mmCIF file of C-alpha atoms in Angstrom:
data_model
loop_
_atom_site.group_PDB
_atom_site.id
_atom_site.type_symbol
_atom_site.label_atom_id
_atom_site.label_comp_id
_atom_site.label_asym_id
_atom_site.label_seq_id
_atom_site.Cartn_x
_atom_site.Cartn_y
_atom_site.Cartn_z
ATOM 1 C CA MET A 1248 0.190 0.127 0.190
ATOM 2 C CA THR A 1249 1.032 3.536 -0.606
ATOM 3 C CA THR A 1250 0.303 6.328 1.056
ATOM 4 C CA THR A 1251 -0.542 9.922 0.441
ATOM 5 C CA PRO A 1252 1.076 12.193 3.121
ATOM 6 C CA ARG A 1253 -1.364 14.590 4.656
ATOM 7 C CA SER A 1254 0.682 16.821 6.508
ATOM 8 C CA ALA A 1255 -2.258 19.340 6.275
ATOM 9 C CA GLY A 1256 -5.548 19.557 7.826
ATOM 10 C CA VAL A 1257 -7.043 17.081 10.791
ATOM 11 C CA PRO A 1258 -6.185 13.546 9.903
ATOM 12 C CA PRO A 1259 -9.136 11.543 10.409
ATOM 13 C CA ARG A 1260 -9.776 9.365 13.600
ATOM 14 C CA VAL A 1261 -8.989 5.291 13.202
ATOM 15 C CA PRO A 1262 -10.892 3.556 15.948
ATOM 16 C CA VAL A 1263 -8.376 0.153 17.071
ATOM 17 C CA SER A 1264 -10.451 -1.659 19.167
ATOM 18 C CA GLY A 1265 -8.589 -4.998 19.471
ATOM 19 C CA MET A 1266 -5.535 -3.377 18.632
ATOM 20 C CA GLN A 1267 -2.616 -3.148 21.124
ATOM 21 C CA LEU A 1268 -0.418 -0.132 20.235
ATOM 22 C CA GLY A 1269 3.140 -0.020 21.099
ATOM 23 C CA LEU A 1270 5.884 2.400 21.112
ATOM 24 C CA ALA A 1271 9.335 2.425 21.090
ATOM 25 C CA LEU A 1272 11.426 3.822 24.100
ATOM 26 C CA PRO A 1273 13.687 6.754 23.319
ATOM 27 C CA GLN A 1274 16.760 4.871 22.354
ATOM 28 C CA TYR A 1275 18.698 6.154 19.301
ATOM 29 C CA GLY A 1276 19.548 8.982 17.443
ATOM 30 C CA ALA A 1277 18.196 12.388 19.214
ATOM 31 C CA LEU A 1278 16.149 10.228 21.033
ATOM 32 C CA ALA A 1279 19.313 8.754 22.881
ATOM 33 C CA ASP A 1280 19.264 9.670 26.253
ATOM 34 C CA PRO A 1281 18.758 7.180 28.804
ATOM 35 C CA ALA A 1282 18.299 9.276 31.553
ATOM 36 C CA ALA A 1283 14.620 10.265 29.775
ATOM 37 C CA VAL A 1284 13.773 6.774 29.772
ATOM 38 C CA ALA A 1285 11.964 6.474 32.988
ATOM 39 C CA ARG A 1286 9.927 9.913 31.738
ATOM 40 C CA PHE A 1287 9.218 8.582 28.806
ATOM 41 C CA ALA A 1288 8.129 5.239 29.700
ATOM 42 C CA THR A 1289 5.594 6.745 32.402
ATOM 43 C CA ALA A 1290 3.883 9.093 29.790
ATOM 44 C CA ALA A 1291 3.679 6.391 27.291
ATOM 45 C CA GLU A 1292 1.783 3.919 29.926
ATOM 46 C CA ASP A 1293 -0.310 7.121 30.885
ATOM 47 C CA LEU A 1294 -0.967 7.424 26.910
ATOM 48 C CA GLY A 1295 -2.407 4.130 26.691
ATOM 49 C CA PHE A 1296 0.444 2.222 24.497
ATOM 50 C CA ALA A 1297 0.025 -1.188 25.586
ATOM 51 C CA SER A 1298 3.925 -2.034 25.118
ATOM 52 C CA LEU A 1299 7.083 -0.557 25.063
ATOM 53 C CA TRP A 1300 10.085 -1.844 22.660
ATOM 54 C CA VAL A 1301 14.039 -1.438 22.069
ATOM 55 C CA GLY A 1302 15.880 -2.412 18.985
ATOM 56 C CA ASP A 1303 19.583 -3.222 18.620
ATOM 57 C CA ARG A 1304 22.533 -1.588 16.844
ATOM 58 C CA ILE A 1305 26.059 -2.545 17.581
ATOM 59 C CA LEU A 1306 28.639 -0.472 15.271
ATOM 60 C CA ALA A 1307 28.225 2.518 12.797
ATOM 61 C CA PRO A 1308 31.000 1.454 10.605
ATOM 62 C CA LEU A 1309 32.313 4.587 8.390
ATOM 63 C CA GLU A 1310 32.512 1.974 5.132
ATOM 64 C CA PRO A 1311 29.979 -1.012 6.200
ATOM 65 C CA SER A 1312 29.967 -3.830 3.990
ATOM 66 C CA ASP A 1313 26.251 -4.065 4.021
ATOM 67 C CA LEU A 1314 23.735 -1.358 2.690
ATOM 68 C CA TYR A 1315 21.008 -0.999 5.547
ATOM 69 C CA PRO A 1316 18.319 -3.165 4.058
ATOM 70 C CA GLY A 1317 15.320 -0.280 4.881
ATOM 71 C CA GLY A 1318 16.918 2.283 2.135
ATOM 72 C CA GLY A 1319 20.022 2.350 2.613
ATOM 73 C CA THR A 1320 22.401 4.069 -0.295
ATOM 74 C CA PRO A 1321 26.196 3.659 -1.330
ATOM 75 C CA GLU A 1322 26.131 7.616 0.040
ATOM 76 C CA HIS A 1323 24.043 7.043 3.229
ATOM 77 C CA PRO A 1324 24.769 3.354 3.704
ATOM 78 C CA TYR A 1325 22.556 3.028 6.718
ATOM 79 C CA PRO A 1326 19.933 6.297 9.008
ATOM 80 C CA LYS A 1327 22.612 8.505 10.339
ATOM 81 C CA GLU A 1328 20.441 7.732 13.411
ATOM 82 C CA PHE A 1329 21.932 4.933 14.070
ATOM 83 C CA GLU A 1330 25.486 6.502 14.847
ATOM 84 C CA THR A 1331 24.034 7.146 18.948
ATOM 85 C CA PHE A 1332 22.458 3.894 20.142
ATOM 86 C CA ALA A 1333 22.359 3.035 23.590
ATOM 87 C CA ASP A 1334 22.380 -0.160 25.229
ATOM 88 C CA PRO A 1335 18.453 -2.243 24.935
ATOM 89 C CA PHE A 1336 18.491 -4.060 28.088
ATOM 90 C CA THR A 1337 19.580 -0.621 30.109
ATOM 91 C CA THR A 1338 17.040 0.589 28.372
ATOM 92 C CA LEU A 1339 14.776 -1.918 28.973
ATOM 93 C CA ALA A 1340 15.009 -2.180 32.640
ATOM 94 C CA ALA A 1341 14.446 1.537 33.193
ATOM 95 C CA ALA A 1342 11.258 1.289 31.385
ATOM 96 C CA ALA A 1343 10.644 -1.734 33.660
ATOM 97 C CA ALA A 1344 11.397 -0.038 36.746
ATOM 98 C CA VAL A 1345 8.413 2.474 36.581
ATOM 99 C CA THR A 1346 5.547 0.802 34.642
ATOM 100 C CA ARG A 1347 3.124 -1.684 35.290
ATOM 101 C CA THR A 1348 0.939 -2.967 32.435
ATOM 102 C CA ALA A 1349 2.994 -2.312 29.284
ATOM 103 C CA ARG A 1350 4.828 -5.276 27.749
ATOM 104 C CA LEU A 1351 8.367 -4.709 27.204
ATOM 105 C CA GLY A 1352 10.104 -5.952 23.839
ATOM 106 C CA MET A 1353 12.839 -6.078 21.418
ATOM 107 C CA SER A 1354 12.563 -5.634 18.061
ATOM 108 C CA ALA A 1355 15.049 -6.932 17.987
ATOM 109 C CA LEU A 1356 17.986 -8.298 19.662
ATOM 110 C CA THR A 1357 21.050 -9.154 16.982
ATOM 111 C CA GLY A 1358 20.428 -12.593 18.619
ATOM 112 C CA PRO A 1359 23.779 -14.816 17.410
ATOM 113 C CA VAL A 1360 26.342 -12.098 18.262
ATOM 114 C CA TYR A 1361 25.552 -13.269 22.072
ATOM 115 C CA THR A 1362 26.255 -16.038 24.336
ATOM 116 C CA PRO A 1363 23.074 -17.883 25.659
ATOM 117 C CA VAL A 1364 24.284 -17.905 29.329
ATOM 118 C CA LEU A 1365 25.033 -14.014 29.772
ATOM 119 C CA LEU A 1366 21.740 -13.934 27.212
ATOM 120 C CA ALA A 1367 19.555 -16.180 29.642
ATOM 121 C CA ARG A 1368 20.862 -14.226 32.869
ATOM 122 C CA ALA A 1369 19.814 -10.759 31.641
ATOM 123 C CA LEU A 1370 16.362 -11.667 29.794
ATOM 124 C CA THR A 1371 15.591 -13.317 32.865
ATOM 125 C CA SER A 1372 16.207 -10.716 35.103
ATOM 126 C CA LEU A 1373 14.142 -8.087 32.930
ATOM 127 C CA ASP A 1374 10.978 -11.021 33.326
ATOM 128 C CA LEU A 1375 11.511 -10.701 36.821
ATOM 129 C CA ALA A 1376 12.148 -7.183 37.174
ATOM 130 C CA SER A 1377 8.950 -6.422 35.181
ATOM 131 C CA SER A 1378 6.766 -9.081 37.139
ATOM 132 C CA GLY A 1379 6.741 -10.921 33.898
ATOM 133 C CA ARG A 1380 5.819 -8.262 30.959
ATOM 134 C CA LEU A 1381 8.930 -9.284 29.108
ATOM 135 C CA ASP A 1382 8.578 -10.432 24.522
ATOM 136 C CA VAL A 1383 11.708 -11.768 23.738
ATOM 137 C CA GLY A 1384 12.726 -10.554 20.134
ATOM 138 C CA PHE A 1385 15.402 -11.957 18.158
ATOM 139 C CA GLY A 1386 16.589 -11.281 14.365
ATOM 140 C CA LEU A 1387 19.352 -12.325 12.045
ATOM 141 C CA GLY A 1388 20.835 -8.276 11.958
ATOM 142 C CA TRP A 1389 22.033 -7.169 8.744
ATOM 143 C CA LEU A 1390 25.371 -5.942 8.912
ATOM 144 C CA ARG A 1391 28.834 -8.170 8.627
ATOM 145 C CA GLU A 1392 30.906 -5.810 11.023
ATOM 146 C CA GLU A 1393 28.575 -6.277 13.959
ATOM 147 C CA TYR A 1394 29.288 -9.703 13.783
ATOM 148 C CA PHE A 1395 33.380 -8.928 13.585
ATOM 149 C CA ALA A 1396 33.281 -6.768 16.351
ATOM 150 C CA ALA A 1397 31.659 -9.230 18.541
ATOM 151 C CA GLY A 1398 34.135 -12.028 17.457
ATOM 152 C CA VAL A 1399 31.292 -13.818 15.661
ATOM 153 C CA PRO A 1400 31.347 -15.600 12.471
ATOM 154 C CA TRP A 1401 28.806 -14.093 9.781
ATOM 155 C CA GLU A 1402 28.945 -17.548 7.633
ATOM 156 C CA GLY A 1403 26.037 -19.834 9.813
ATOM 157 C CA ARG A 1404 24.233 -17.276 11.391
ATOM 158 C CA GLY A 1405 20.789 -19.184 11.026
ATOM 159 C CA LYS A 1406 22.147 -22.037 12.752
ATOM 160 C CA ARG A 1407 23.779 -20.140 15.353
ATOM 161 C CA LEU A 1408 20.434 -18.348 16.054
ATOM 162 C CA GLU A 1409 18.612 -21.953 16.329
ATOM 163 C CA ALA A 1410 21.424 -23.273 18.680
ATOM 164 C CA LEU A 1411 21.016 -19.991 20.505
ATOM 165 C CA LEU A 1412 17.271 -20.907 20.967
ATOM 166 C CA ASP A 1413 17.616 -24.533 21.907
ATOM 167 C CA ALA A 1414 20.294 -23.678 24.650
ATOM 168 C CA LEU A 1415 17.842 -20.885 25.974
ATOM 169 C CA ASP A 1416 15.378 -23.018 26.257
ATOM 170 C CA ALA A 1417 17.580 -25.200 28.065
ATOM 171 C CA LEU A 1418 18.609 -22.652 30.578
ATOM 172 C CA TRP A 1419 15.191 -21.489 31.153
ATOM 173 C CA THR A 1420 13.538 -24.645 32.011
ATOM 174 C CA GLY A 1421 16.290 -27.690 32.049
ATOM 175 C CA ASP A 1422 16.765 -28.985 36.045
ATOM 176 C CA PRO A 1423 19.859 -29.653 35.761
ATOM 177 C CA ALA A 1424 20.316 -26.753 32.719
ATOM 178 C CA GLU A 1425 22.228 -28.070 30.091
ATOM 179 C CA HIS A 1426 23.121 -27.902 26.542
ATOM 180 C CA GLU A 1427 25.596 -29.294 23.906
ATOM 181 C CA GLY A 1428 26.555 -28.079 20.044
ATOM 182 C CA PRO A 1429 29.286 -27.542 17.853
ATOM 183 C CA GLN A 1430 28.941 -23.114 19.342
ATOM 184 C CA TRP A 1431 28.211 -23.948 22.745
ATOM 185 C CA ARG A 1432 28.678 -26.110 25.779
ATOM 186 C CA ILE A 1433 26.574 -25.240 29.019
ATOM 187 C CA ALA A 1434 27.782 -28.022 31.697
ATOM 188 C CA PRO A 1435 25.083 -29.308 33.924
ATOM 189 C CA SER A 1436 24.230 -26.797 36.047
ATOM 190 C CA THR A 1437 22.069 -25.389 38.399
ATOM 191 C CA VAL A 1438 19.935 -22.032 37.490
ATOM 192 C CA GLY A 1439 18.305 -20.690 40.305
ATOM 193 C CA LEU A 1440 16.904 -17.575 38.526
ATOM 194 C CA ARG A 1441 13.512 -18.380 36.585
ATOM 195 C CA PRO A 1442 11.447 -16.575 34.588
ATOM 196 C CA VAL A 1443 7.928 -15.482 36.032
ATOM 197 C CA GLN A 1444 6.262 -16.399 32.513
ATOM 198 C CA LYS A 1445 6.034 -19.891 31.955
ATOM 199 C CA PRO A 1446 7.738 -22.122 30.533
ATOM 200 C CA ARG A 1447 9.630 -19.022 29.326
ATOM 201 C CA PRO A 1448 8.832 -15.337 28.120
ATOM 202 C CA PRO A 1449 7.276 -15.736 24.681
ATOM 203 C CA VAL A 1450 9.884 -15.640 21.738
ATOM 204 C CA LEU A 1451 9.144 -13.235 18.615
ATOM 205 C CA LEU A 1452 11.572 -13.457 15.425
ATOM 206 C CA GLY A 1453 11.969 -11.020 13.007
ATOM 207 C CA GLY A 1454 13.075 -11.554 9.224
ATOM 208 C CA PHE A 1455 11.615 -11.211 5.671
ATOM 209 C CA SER A 1456 12.613 -14.208 3.894
ATOM 210 C CA PRO A 1457 10.892 -17.611 3.156
ATOM 211 C CA PRO A 1458 13.447 -19.281 5.526
ATOM 212 C CA ALA A 1459 13.214 -16.908 8.564
ATOM 213 C CA LEU A 1460 9.319 -17.047 8.374
ATOM 214 C CA ALA A 1461 9.850 -20.811 8.360
ATOM 215 C CA ARG A 1462 11.586 -20.741 11.247
ATOM 216 C CA VAL A 1463 8.903 -18.598 12.931
ATOM 217 C CA GLY A 1464 6.626 -21.029 12.305
ATOM 218 C CA ARG A 1465 8.568 -23.986 13.942
ATOM 219 C CA ARG A 1466 10.624 -22.379 16.658
ATOM 220 C CA ALA A 1467 8.641 -18.892 17.892
ATOM 221 C CA ASP A 1468 5.147 -17.758 19.568
ATOM 222 C CA GLY A 1469 5.190 -15.271 16.521
ATOM 223 C CA TRP A 1470 6.911 -12.796 13.838
ATOM 224 C CA LEU A 1471 8.342 -9.274 13.940
ATOM 225 C CA ALA A 1472 6.825 -7.969 10.975
ATOM 226 C CA GLY A 1473 7.609 -4.578 9.333
ATOM 227 C CA TRP A 1474 5.557 -2.765 7.133
ATOM 228 C CA MET A 1475 5.049 -3.492 3.639
ATOM 229 C CA PRO A 1476 2.442 -4.006 0.851
ATOM 230 C CA LYS A 1477 -0.441 -6.369 2.335
ATOM 231 C CA GLN A 1478 0.556 -9.188 -0.479
ATOM 232 C CA TYR A 1479 4.137 -9.505 0.675
ATOM 233 C CA LEU A 1480 3.259 -9.371 4.363
ATOM 234 C CA ASN A 1481 0.417 -12.327 3.541
ATOM 235 C CA GLY A 1482 2.963 -13.737 1.260
ATOM 236 C CA LEU A 1483 5.599 -14.324 4.068
ATOM 237 C CA TRP A 1484 2.863 -14.799 7.059
ATOM 238 C CA SER A 1485 1.614 -17.900 4.722
ATOM 239 C CA VAL A 1486 4.935 -19.467 4.752
ATOM 240 C CA ALA A 1487 5.362 -19.260 8.621
ATOM 241 C CA LEU A 1488 1.470 -20.908 8.918
ATOM 242 C CA GLU A 1489 2.274 -23.857 6.609
ATOM 243 C CA ALA A 1490 5.620 -24.292 8.724
ATOM 244 C CA ALA A 1491 3.967 -24.332 12.151
ATOM 245 C CA GLU A 1492 1.267 -26.423 10.798
ATOM 246 C CA LYS A 1493 3.880 -29.007 9.348
ATOM 247 C CA ALA A 1494 5.700 -28.690 12.821
ATOM 248 C CA GLY A 1495 2.490 -30.086 14.639
ATOM 249 C CA ARG A 1496 2.528 -26.748 16.346
ATOM 250 C CA ASP A 1497 -1.355 -24.400 16.072
ATOM 251 C CA PRO A 1498 -0.740 -21.884 13.561
ATOM 252 C CA GLY A 1499 -3.389 -19.473 15.111
ATOM 253 C CA ALA A 1500 -1.308 -19.160 18.248
ATOM 254 C CA LEU A 1501 1.200 -17.315 16.472
ATOM 255 C CA ARG A 1502 1.491 -13.685 17.215
ATOM 256 C CA ARG A 1503 2.270 -10.454 14.859
ATOM 257 C CA VAL A 1504 3.652 -7.411 15.796
ATOM 258 C CA LEU A 1505 3.324 -5.220 12.781
ATOM 259 C CA ARG A 1506 6.030 -2.403 13.074
ATOM 260 C CA ILE A 1507 6.035 0.861 11.514
ATOM 261 C CA ASN A 1508 8.695 3.442 11.111
ATOM 262 C CA PRO A 1509 7.411 7.120 10.063
ATOM 263 C CA ARG A 1510 9.975 8.247 8.032
ATOM 264 C CA ARG A 1511 10.862 11.254 5.691
ATOM 265 C CA GLY A 1512 11.089 10.238 2.067
ATOM 266 C CA THR A 1513 9.199 7.166 2.114
ATOM 267 C CA ASP A 1514 5.202 6.603 1.823
ATOM 268 C CA VAL A 1515 4.838 6.851 5.860
ATOM 269 C CA GLU A 1516 6.205 10.358 6.817
ATOM 270 C CA THR A 1517 3.893 11.247 9.397
ATOM 271 C CA ILE A 1518 1.612 10.399 12.182
ATOM 272 C CA ALA A 1519 -1.177 10.778 9.286
ATOM 273 C CA ASP A 1520 0.011 8.318 7.220
ATOM 274 C CA VAL A 1521 0.245 5.646 9.864
ATOM 275 C CA LEU A 1522 -3.476 5.833 10.354
ATOM 276 C CA PRO A 1523 -4.369 4.001 7.120
ATOM 277 C CA CYS A 1524 -1.243 1.557 7.799
ATOM 278 C CA LEU A 1525 -3.302 1.136 10.949
ATOM 279 C CA GLU A 1526 -6.595 0.331 8.647
ATOM 280 C CA VAL A 1527 -4.894 -2.282 6.741
ATOM 281 C CA ALA A 1528 -3.154 -4.133 9.810
ATOM 282 C CA ARG A 1529 -6.421 -4.541 11.390
ATOM 283 C CA GLU A 1530 -8.109 -5.377 8.343
ATOM 284 C CA GLU A 1531 -5.472 -7.940 7.930
ATOM 285 C CA GLY A 1532 -6.547 -9.161 11.400
ATOM 286 C CA ILE A 1533 -3.126 -8.280 13.140
ATOM 287 C CA THR A 1534 -3.510 -6.555 16.395
ATOM 288 C CA GLU A 1535 -0.097 -5.571 17.907
ATOM 289 C CA VAL A 1536 1.384 -2.876 16.256
ATOM 290 C CA LEU A 1537 4.492 -0.704 16.953
ATOM 291 C CA VAL A 1538 5.564 2.574 15.956
ATOM 292 C CA ASP A 1539 8.564 3.945 16.162
ATOM 293 C CA LEU A 1540 8.931 7.752 16.088
ATOM 294 C CA HIS A 1541 12.921 8.210 16.613
ATOM 295 C CA TYR A 1542 13.033 9.443 12.458
ATOM 296 C CA VAL A 1543 10.702 12.315 12.534
ATOM 297 C CA ALA A 1544 10.920 12.998 16.331
ATOM 298 C CA LYS A 1545 13.161 15.597 17.231
ATOM 299 C CA ASP A 1546 14.093 15.162 20.831
ATOM 300 C CA VAL A 1547 12.464 12.757 23.687
ATOM 301 C CA ASP A 1548 9.546 15.667 23.885
ATOM 302 C CA HIS A 1549 8.376 15.903 20.849
ATOM 303 C CA ALA A 1550 8.702 12.023 20.483
ATOM 304 C CA LEU A 1551 5.650 12.123 23.451
ATOM 305 C CA ASP A 1552 3.736 15.466 21.608
ATOM 306 C CA LEU A 1553 3.713 12.918 18.604
ATOM 307 C CA ALA A 1554 2.693 9.898 20.675
ATOM 308 C CA GLY A 1555 -0.030 11.875 21.803
ATOM 309 C CA GLU A 1556 -1.304 12.473 18.406
ATOM 310 C CA LEU A 1557 -1.338 9.196 17.760
ATOM 311 C CA ILE A 1558 -3.270 8.244 20.196
ATOM 312 C CA SER A 1559 -5.581 10.963 20.245
ATOM 313 C CA ASN A 1560 -6.267 9.796 16.212
ATOM 314 C CA THR A 1561 -6.962 6.075 17.034
ATOM 315 C CA ASN A 1562 -9.509 6.576 19.837
#
């Protein structure tokens, strides 16, 4: 779907009954202010946002080997906002401390660059700190230099993500916990720190290729989707549903969290442009939407103003 920017006039209200709206926490670019996270999270929850999210960028190389898949060019290989990026775990911890109802999620951690034992400890601590409100989101990322900087091979990253999911399941549910694989060996161990959510926090996976969606169907609790024409959205989703059915899982239990990034120069530039996207999401049965304001907000206060505008036009 291509929307026409409507910068003038009053946008139409879009009722989103049954839809849960989420918001990206201030984490990167002009909004990268860790001291403002608590204030932002409290205000967002008070406005009625049902979930709060973080992303994950590790490095902003001067000469990256890969272009940002969301519109990178040789002159501008990735958004300038990525040059300043706060830690996702610290950001979520700050939000967990001051919120009571909003779910807290990642869209998404670059899963393969993390070791499972340290990751399980951090994620379990977040689930406990939030009284069981954590949604764990993983993707493969797109930038080789991030893998190289973390000392992790770029090749085989899909298999490494699968192994990470196996190891996390073992650490969250095993008694004793243990894992044996080519990437990690976790000796049989007592793990006293357990998540509130049983058997583990929900795991959502990103990706926009058939293998990625098949992995969602086989392994995950849902898909971290991005805004795209609905024929592609539906085509990819059908891959996940088919994979879930083949794996003996309930396709109807899979979640979809649709991410919308308003950004200048795209078909979704303003809050007014987000509204028809919400209409499409509702028509397609999507009940969870995440809106990321980092590319259009000047600072944290401006982001809250835009968040208020969004809420006021969807109720």
